[in-house]
C-alpha atoms as a printed R data frame, in Angstrom:
    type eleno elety resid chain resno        x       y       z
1   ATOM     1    CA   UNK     A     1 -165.133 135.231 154.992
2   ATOM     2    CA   UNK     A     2 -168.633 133.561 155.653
3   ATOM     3    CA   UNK     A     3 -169.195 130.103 156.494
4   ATOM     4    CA   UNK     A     4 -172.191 128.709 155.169
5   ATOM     5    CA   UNK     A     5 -173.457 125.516 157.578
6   ATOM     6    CA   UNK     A     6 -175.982 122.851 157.589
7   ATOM     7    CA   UNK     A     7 -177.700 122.672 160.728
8   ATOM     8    CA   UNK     A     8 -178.055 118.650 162.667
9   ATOM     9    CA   UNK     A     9 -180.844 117.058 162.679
10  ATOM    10    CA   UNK     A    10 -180.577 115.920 166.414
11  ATOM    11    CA   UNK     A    11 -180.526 118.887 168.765
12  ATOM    12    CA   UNK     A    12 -179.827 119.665 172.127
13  ATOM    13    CA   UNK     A    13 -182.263 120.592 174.714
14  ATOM    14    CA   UNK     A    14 -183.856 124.511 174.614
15  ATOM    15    CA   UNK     A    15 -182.008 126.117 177.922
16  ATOM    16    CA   UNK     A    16 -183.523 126.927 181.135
17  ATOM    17    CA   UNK     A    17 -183.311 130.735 180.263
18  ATOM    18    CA   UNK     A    18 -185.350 133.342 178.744
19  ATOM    19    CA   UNK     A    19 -187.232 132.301 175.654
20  ATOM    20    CA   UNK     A    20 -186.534 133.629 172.141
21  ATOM    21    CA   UNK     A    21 -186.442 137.026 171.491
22  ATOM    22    CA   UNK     A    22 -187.184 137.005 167.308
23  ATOM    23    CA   UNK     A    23 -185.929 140.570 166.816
24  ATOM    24    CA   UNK     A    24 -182.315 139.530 168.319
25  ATOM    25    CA   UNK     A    25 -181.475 137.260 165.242
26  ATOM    26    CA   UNK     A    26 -178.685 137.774 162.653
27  ATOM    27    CA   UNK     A    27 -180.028 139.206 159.286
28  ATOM    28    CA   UNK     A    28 -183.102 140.914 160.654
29  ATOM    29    CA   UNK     A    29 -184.188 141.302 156.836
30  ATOM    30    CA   UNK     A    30 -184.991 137.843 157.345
31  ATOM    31    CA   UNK     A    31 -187.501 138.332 160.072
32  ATOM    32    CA   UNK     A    32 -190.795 138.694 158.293
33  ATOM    33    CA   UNK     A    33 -190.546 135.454 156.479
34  ATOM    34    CA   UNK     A    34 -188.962 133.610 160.031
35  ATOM    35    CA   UNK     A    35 -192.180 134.598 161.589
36  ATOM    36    CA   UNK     A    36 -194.899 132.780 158.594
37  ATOM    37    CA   UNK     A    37 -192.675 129.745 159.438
38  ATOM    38    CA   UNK     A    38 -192.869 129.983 163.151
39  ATOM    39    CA   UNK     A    39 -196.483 130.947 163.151
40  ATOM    40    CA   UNK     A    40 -197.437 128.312 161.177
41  ATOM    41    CA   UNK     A    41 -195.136 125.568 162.504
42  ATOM    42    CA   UNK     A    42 -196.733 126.375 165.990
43  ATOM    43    CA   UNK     A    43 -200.184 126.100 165.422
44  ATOM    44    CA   UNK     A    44 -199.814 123.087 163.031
45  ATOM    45    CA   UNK     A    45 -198.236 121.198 165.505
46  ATOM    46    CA   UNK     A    46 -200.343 122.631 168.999
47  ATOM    47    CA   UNK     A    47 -203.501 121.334 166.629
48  ATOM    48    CA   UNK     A    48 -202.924 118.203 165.403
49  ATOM    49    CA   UNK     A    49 -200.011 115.983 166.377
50  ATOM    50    CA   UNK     A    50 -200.865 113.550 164.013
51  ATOM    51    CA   UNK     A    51 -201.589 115.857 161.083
52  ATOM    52    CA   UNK     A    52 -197.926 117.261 162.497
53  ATOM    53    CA   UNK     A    53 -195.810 114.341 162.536
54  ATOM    54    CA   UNK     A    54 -196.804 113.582 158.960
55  ATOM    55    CA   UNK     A    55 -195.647 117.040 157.492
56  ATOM    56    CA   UNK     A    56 -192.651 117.056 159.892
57  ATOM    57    CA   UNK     A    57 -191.741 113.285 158.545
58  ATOM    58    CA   UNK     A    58 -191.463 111.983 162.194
59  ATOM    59    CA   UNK     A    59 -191.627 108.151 163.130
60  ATOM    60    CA   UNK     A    60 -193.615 107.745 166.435
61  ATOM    61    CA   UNK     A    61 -190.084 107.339 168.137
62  ATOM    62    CA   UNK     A    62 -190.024 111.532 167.552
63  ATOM    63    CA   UNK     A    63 -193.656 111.927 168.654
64  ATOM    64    CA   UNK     A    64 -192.342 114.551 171.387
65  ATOM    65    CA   UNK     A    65 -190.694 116.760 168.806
66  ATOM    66    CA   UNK     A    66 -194.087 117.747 167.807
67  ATOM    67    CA   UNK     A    67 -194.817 118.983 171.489
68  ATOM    68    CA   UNK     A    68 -191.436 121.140 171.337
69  ATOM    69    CA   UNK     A    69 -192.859 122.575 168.187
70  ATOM    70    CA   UNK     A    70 -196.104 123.773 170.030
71  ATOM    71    CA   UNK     A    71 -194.401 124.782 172.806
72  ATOM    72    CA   UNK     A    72 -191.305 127.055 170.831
73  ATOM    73    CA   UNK     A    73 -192.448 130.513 171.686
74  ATOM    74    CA   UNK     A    74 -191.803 129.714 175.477
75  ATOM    75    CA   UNK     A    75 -189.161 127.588 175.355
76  ATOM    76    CA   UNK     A    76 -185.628 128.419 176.665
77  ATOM    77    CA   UNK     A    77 -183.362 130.022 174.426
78  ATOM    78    CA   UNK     A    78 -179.683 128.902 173.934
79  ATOM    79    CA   UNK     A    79 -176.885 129.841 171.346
80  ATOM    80    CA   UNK     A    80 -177.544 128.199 168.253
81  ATOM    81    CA   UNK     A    81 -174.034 127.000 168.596
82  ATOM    82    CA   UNK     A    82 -174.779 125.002 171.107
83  ATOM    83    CA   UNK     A    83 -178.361 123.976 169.970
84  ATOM    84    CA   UNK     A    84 -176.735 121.895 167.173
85  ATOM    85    CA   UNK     A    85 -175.064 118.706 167.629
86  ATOM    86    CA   UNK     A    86 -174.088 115.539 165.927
87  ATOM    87    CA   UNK     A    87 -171.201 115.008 163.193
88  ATOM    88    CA   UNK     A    88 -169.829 118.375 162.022
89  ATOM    89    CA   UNK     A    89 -170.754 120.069 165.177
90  ATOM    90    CA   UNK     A    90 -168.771 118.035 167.115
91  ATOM    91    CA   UNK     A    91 -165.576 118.119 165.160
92  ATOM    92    CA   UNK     A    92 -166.178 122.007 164.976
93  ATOM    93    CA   UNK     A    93 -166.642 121.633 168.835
94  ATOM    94    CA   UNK     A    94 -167.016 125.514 169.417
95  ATOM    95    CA   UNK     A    95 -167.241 125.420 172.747
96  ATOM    96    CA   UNK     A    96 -163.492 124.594 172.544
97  ATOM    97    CA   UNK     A    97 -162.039 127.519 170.846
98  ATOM    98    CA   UNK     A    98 -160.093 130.195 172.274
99  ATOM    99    CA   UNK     A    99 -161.916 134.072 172.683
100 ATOM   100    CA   UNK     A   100 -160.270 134.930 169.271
101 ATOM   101    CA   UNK     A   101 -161.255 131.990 167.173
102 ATOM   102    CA   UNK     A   102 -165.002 132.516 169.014
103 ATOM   103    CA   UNK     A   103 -165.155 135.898 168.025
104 ATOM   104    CA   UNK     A   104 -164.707 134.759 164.051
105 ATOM   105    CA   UNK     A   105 -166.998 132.007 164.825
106 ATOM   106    CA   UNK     A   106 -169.644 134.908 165.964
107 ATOM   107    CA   UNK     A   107 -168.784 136.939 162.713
108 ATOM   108    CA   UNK     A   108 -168.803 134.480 160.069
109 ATOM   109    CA   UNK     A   109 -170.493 131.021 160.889
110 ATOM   110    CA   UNK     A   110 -173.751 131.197 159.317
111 ATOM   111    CA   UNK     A   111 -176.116 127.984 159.944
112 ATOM   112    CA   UNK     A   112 -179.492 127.297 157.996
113 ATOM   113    CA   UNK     A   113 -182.479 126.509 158.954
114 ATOM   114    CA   UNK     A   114 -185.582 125.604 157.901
115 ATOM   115    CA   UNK     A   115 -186.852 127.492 160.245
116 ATOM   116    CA   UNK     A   116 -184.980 130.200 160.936
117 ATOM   117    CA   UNK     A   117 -183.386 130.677 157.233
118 ATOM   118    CA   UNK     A   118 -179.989 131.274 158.501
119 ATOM   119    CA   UNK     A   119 -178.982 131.995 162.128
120 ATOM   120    CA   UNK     A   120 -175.185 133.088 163.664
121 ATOM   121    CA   UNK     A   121 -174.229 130.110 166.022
122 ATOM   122    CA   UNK     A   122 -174.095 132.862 168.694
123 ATOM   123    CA   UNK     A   123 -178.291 133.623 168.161
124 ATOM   124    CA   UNK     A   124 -180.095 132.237 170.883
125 ATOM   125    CA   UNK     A   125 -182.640 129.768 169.442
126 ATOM   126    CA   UNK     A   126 -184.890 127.108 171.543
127 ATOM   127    CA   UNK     A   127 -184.662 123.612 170.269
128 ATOM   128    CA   UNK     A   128 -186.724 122.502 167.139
129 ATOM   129    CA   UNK     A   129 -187.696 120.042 164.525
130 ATOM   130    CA   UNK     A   130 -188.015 121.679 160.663
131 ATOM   131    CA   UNK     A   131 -185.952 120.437 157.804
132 ATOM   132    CA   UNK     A   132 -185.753 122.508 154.661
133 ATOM   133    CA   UNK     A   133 -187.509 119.508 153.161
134 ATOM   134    CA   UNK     A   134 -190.690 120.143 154.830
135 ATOM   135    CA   UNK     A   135 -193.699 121.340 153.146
136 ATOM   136    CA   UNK     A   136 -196.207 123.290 156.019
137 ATOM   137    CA   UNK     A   137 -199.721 123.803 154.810
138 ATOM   138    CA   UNK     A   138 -200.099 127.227 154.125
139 ATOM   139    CA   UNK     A   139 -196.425 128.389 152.890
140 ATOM   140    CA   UNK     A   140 -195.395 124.759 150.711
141 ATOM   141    CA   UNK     A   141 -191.890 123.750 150.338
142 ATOM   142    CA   UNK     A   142 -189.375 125.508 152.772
143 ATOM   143    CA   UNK     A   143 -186.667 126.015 150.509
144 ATOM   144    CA   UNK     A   144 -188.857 127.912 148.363
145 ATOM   145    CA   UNK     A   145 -190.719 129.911 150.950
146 ATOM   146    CA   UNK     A   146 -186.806 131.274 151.871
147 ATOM   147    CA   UNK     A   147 -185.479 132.156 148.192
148 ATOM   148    CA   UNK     A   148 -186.471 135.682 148.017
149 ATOM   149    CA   UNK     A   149 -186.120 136.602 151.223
150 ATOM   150    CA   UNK     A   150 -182.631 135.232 150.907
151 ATOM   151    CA   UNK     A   151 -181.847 136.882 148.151
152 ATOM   152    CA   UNK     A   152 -182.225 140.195 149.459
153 ATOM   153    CA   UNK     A   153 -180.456 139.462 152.664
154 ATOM   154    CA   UNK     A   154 -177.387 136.688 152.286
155 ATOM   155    CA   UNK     A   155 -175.450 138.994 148.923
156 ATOM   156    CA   UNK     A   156 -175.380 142.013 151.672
157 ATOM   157    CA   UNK     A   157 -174.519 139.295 154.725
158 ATOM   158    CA   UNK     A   158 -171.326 138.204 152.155
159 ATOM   159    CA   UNK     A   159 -170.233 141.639 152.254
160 ATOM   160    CA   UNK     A   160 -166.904 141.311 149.290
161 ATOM   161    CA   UNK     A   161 -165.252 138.571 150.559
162 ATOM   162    CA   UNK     A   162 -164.724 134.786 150.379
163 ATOM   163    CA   UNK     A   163 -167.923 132.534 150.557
164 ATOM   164    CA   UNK     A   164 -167.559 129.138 151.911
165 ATOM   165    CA   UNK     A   165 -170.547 126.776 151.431
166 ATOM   166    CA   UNK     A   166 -170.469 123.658 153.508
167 ATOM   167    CA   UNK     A   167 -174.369 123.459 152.877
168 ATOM   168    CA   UNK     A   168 -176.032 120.114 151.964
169 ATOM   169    CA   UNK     A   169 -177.975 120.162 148.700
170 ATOM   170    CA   UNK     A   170 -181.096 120.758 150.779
171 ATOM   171    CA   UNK     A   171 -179.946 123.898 152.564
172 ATOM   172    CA   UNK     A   172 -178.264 125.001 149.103
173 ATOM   173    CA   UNK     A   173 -181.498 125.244 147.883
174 ATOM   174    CA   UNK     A   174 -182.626 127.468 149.848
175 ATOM   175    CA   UNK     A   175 -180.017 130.581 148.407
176 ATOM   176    CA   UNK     A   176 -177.626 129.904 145.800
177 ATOM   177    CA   UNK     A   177 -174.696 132.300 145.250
178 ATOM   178    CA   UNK     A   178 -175.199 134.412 141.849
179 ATOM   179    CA   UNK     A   179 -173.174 136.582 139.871
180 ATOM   180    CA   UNK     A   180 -169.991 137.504 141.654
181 ATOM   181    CA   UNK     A   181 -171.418 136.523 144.568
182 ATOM   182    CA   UNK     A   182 -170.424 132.875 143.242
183 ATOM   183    CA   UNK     A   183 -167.432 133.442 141.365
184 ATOM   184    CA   UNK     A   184 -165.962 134.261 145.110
185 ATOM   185    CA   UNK     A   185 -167.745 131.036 146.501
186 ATOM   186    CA   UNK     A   186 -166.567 127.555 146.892
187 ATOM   187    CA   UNK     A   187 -167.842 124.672 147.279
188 ATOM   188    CA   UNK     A   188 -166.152 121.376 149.257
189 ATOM   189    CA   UNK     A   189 -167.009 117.869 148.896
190 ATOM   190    CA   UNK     A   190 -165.079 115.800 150.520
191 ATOM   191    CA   UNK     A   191 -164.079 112.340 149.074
192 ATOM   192    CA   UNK     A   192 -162.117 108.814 150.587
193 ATOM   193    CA   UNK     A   193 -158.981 109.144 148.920
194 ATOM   194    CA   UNK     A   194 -158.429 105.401 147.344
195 ATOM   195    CA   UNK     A   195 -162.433 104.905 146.299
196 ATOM   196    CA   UNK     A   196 -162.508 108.861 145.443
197 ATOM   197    CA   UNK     A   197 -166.288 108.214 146.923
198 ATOM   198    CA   UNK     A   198 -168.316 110.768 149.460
199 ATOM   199    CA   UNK     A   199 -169.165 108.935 153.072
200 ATOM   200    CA   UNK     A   200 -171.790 111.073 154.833
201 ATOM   201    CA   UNK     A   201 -169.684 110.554 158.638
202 ATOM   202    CA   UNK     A   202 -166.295 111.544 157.441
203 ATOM   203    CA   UNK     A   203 -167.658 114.449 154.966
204 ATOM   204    CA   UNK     A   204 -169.755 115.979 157.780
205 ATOM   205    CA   UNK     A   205 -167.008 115.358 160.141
206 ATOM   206    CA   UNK     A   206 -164.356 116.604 158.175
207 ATOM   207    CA   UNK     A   207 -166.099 119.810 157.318
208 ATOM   208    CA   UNK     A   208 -166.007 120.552 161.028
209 ATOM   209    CA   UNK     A   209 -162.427 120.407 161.159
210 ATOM   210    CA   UNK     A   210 -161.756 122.230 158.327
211 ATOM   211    CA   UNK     A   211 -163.981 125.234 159.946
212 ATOM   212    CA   UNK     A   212 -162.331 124.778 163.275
213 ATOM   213    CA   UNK     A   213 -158.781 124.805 161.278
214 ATOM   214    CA   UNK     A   214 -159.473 128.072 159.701
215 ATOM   215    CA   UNK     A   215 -160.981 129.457 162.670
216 ATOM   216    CA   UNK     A   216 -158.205 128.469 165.429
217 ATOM   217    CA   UNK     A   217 -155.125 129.225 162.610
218 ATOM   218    CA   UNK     A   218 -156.607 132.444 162.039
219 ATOM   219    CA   UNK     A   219 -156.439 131.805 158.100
220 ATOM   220    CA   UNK     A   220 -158.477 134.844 156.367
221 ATOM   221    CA   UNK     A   221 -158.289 133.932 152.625
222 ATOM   222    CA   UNK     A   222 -160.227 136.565 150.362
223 ATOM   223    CA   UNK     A   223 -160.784 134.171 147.746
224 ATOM   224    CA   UNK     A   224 -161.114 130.731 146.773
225 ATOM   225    CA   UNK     A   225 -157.981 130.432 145.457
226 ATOM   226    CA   UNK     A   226 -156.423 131.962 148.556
227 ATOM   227    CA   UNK     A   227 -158.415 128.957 150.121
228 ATOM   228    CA   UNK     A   228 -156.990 126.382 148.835
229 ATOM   229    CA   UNK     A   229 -153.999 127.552 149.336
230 ATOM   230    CA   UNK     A   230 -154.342 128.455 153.065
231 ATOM   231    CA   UNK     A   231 -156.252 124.637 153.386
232 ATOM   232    CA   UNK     A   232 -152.963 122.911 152.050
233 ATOM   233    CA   UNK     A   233 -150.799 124.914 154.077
234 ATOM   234    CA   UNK     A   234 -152.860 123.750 156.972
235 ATOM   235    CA   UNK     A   235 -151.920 119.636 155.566
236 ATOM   236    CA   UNK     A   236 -155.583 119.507 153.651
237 ATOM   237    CA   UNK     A   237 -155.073 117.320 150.023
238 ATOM   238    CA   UNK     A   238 -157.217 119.752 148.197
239 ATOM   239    CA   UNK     A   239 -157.966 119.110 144.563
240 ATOM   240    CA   UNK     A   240 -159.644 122.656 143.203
241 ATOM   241    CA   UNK     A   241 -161.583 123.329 140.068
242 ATOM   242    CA   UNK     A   242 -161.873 126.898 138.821
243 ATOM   243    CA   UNK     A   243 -164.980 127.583 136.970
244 ATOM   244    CA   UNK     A   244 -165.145 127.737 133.138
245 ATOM   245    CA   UNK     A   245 -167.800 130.069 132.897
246 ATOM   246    CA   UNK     A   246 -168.601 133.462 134.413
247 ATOM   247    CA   UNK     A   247 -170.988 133.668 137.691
248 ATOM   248    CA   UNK     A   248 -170.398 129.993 138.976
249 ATOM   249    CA   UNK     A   249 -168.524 128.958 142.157
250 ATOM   250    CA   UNK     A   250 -165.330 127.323 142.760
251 ATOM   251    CA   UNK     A   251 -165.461 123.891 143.251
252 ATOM   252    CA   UNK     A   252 -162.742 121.838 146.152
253 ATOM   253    CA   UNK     A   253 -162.174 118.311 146.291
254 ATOM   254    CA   UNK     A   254 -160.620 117.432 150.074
255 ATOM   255    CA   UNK     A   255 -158.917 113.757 149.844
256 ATOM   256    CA   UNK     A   256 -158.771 112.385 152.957
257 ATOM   257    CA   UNK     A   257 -157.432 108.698 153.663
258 ATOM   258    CA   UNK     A   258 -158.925 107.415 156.735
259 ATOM   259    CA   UNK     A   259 -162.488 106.993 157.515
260 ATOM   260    CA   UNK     A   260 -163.270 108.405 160.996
C-alpha cells in the first residue's frame, strides 16, 4: 500500500542537527527537479524579501518564513514526520506508534511537497514555506514544474499494490494516478453524516486516524475494495463508488457524525 499525504502548512522548527543531505531523499528520480526548486526558492528569497513574500503569498505576520527560505541549505534537518504538524498530523500522531506500525509508516507514507515533490515522513527535511500553489520566477506554477518528473517516479514508487490518496486538490495536481495505476487508487472524502457536507477540521483530522488505524491494526488491503472492507471492519461508515469507466480511481465516502 502507499499513502499519499498533504503536507501542513504550519511546520515545526528545522532541528539542531546536521543540515539536509539532498541525495538521502525517497525517490531519488525526483532529485533533479527538487534541486531547480530549491535553487531557486533560495536565492529568490536571500534577494528580495519583499519580491519573496509576494510569490510565497505571505502576510507580514510570516515575514520570517522568508529568512528560513534563504537560510534552507544550512538549516537543521529533522524527519519530515516530525516537520509537519497541524490537523491530520496530529491525529496521525506518529510519534505514537509502536516499532511495527513505524516501520509501515517508513515504507508507505508518502507526503508532498511543493518543494520537495514527495518525501517519506522518515526523510530528514529542514523547515520550509512552498505551497504547490506557488508560482517561482523562473520554473512557473509548482504543480506543473513536478508532473513529469512525477510521472516517471510515483507509477514505480506504487509498485502493484493499493494506492491511497489523501491529497488535497492542490497536491493532486501535482501527479494523478493513470491507467491501472488508478483503477487500484482511491480516493476519500470525508463528509458530516446528517448535512452529508465536507468540514476542512474533521476531514483533515479524520484522515489522520484513518492512516493511524490502518497502520497500528496492521490492515494490508491490496485493493480498494479490500479497503473498504478492512475500513468498516475497523467501525469506518464507508460509502464506496467503483468506477464506471476503465483507468479512473475508486472513489470512498467516510460518514462520520460528530464534528471534532
Amino acid at each position: 500500500m502507499l499513502v499519499l499525504l498533504p503536507p501542513s502548512e504550519g511546520k515545526a522548527p528545522s532541528g539542531p542537527g546536521a543540515p539536509l543531505k539532498p541525495e538521502s531523499l525517497s525517490l531519488p528520480g525526483l532529485a533533479e527537479a527538487r534541486a531547480a526548486v530549491l535553487d531557486e526558492l533560495v536565492e529568490l528569497c536571500a534577494a528580495d524579501e519583499e519580491k519573496a513574500r509576494e510569490v510565497l503569498g505571505l502576510s507580514e505576520g510570516l515575514r520570517g518564513e522568508v529568512g528560513k527560505n534563504a537560510g534552507l541549505r544550512t538549516a537543521g534537518a529533522r524527519p519530515a514526520g516530525e516537520i509537519y504538524t497541524g490537523v491530520l498530523y496530529d491525529a496521525l500522531d506518529l510519534g505514537s506508534l509502536d516499532q511495527a506500525a513505524k516501520r509501515r509508516a517508513g515504507r508507505e507514507l508518502l507526503v508532498f511537497s511543493g518543494l520537495w515533490g514527495a518525501v517519506g515522513v522518515g526523510d530528514r527535511i529542514p523547515s520550509y514555506r512552498c505551497s504547490m500553489g506557488v508560482r517561482l520566477p523562473g520554473l512557473g506554477a509548482l504543480a506543473g514544474h513536478w508532473r513529469a518528473p512525477m510521472a516517471e517516479v510515483l507509477p514505480e514508487a506504487a509498485g502493484d499494490g493499493l494506492v491511497l490518496d489523501l491529497r488535497s486538490a492542490a497536491y493532486a495536481a501535482a501527479w494523478k494516478p493513470k491507467g491501472e495505476v488508478a483503477e487500484r487508487t482511491a480516493t476519500v472524502r470525508v463528509l458530516h453524516a446528517p448535512t452529508r457536507k465536507v468540514v476542512s477540521h474533521f476531514n483533515k483530522a479524520t484522515k489522520g486516524r484513518i492512516v493511524r488505524s490502518l497502520l497500528t491494526e496492521g490492515a494490508a488491503p491490496g485493493s480498494p475494495a479490500e479497503l473498504v472492507e478492512a475500513l468498516r471492519d475497523l467501525g469506518y461508515v464507508v460509502e464506496a463508488e467503483a468506477p464506471t469507466r476503465a483507468g479512473r480511481a475508486w472513489a470512498l465516502d467516510v460518514l462520520v457524525d460528530e464534528v471534532h
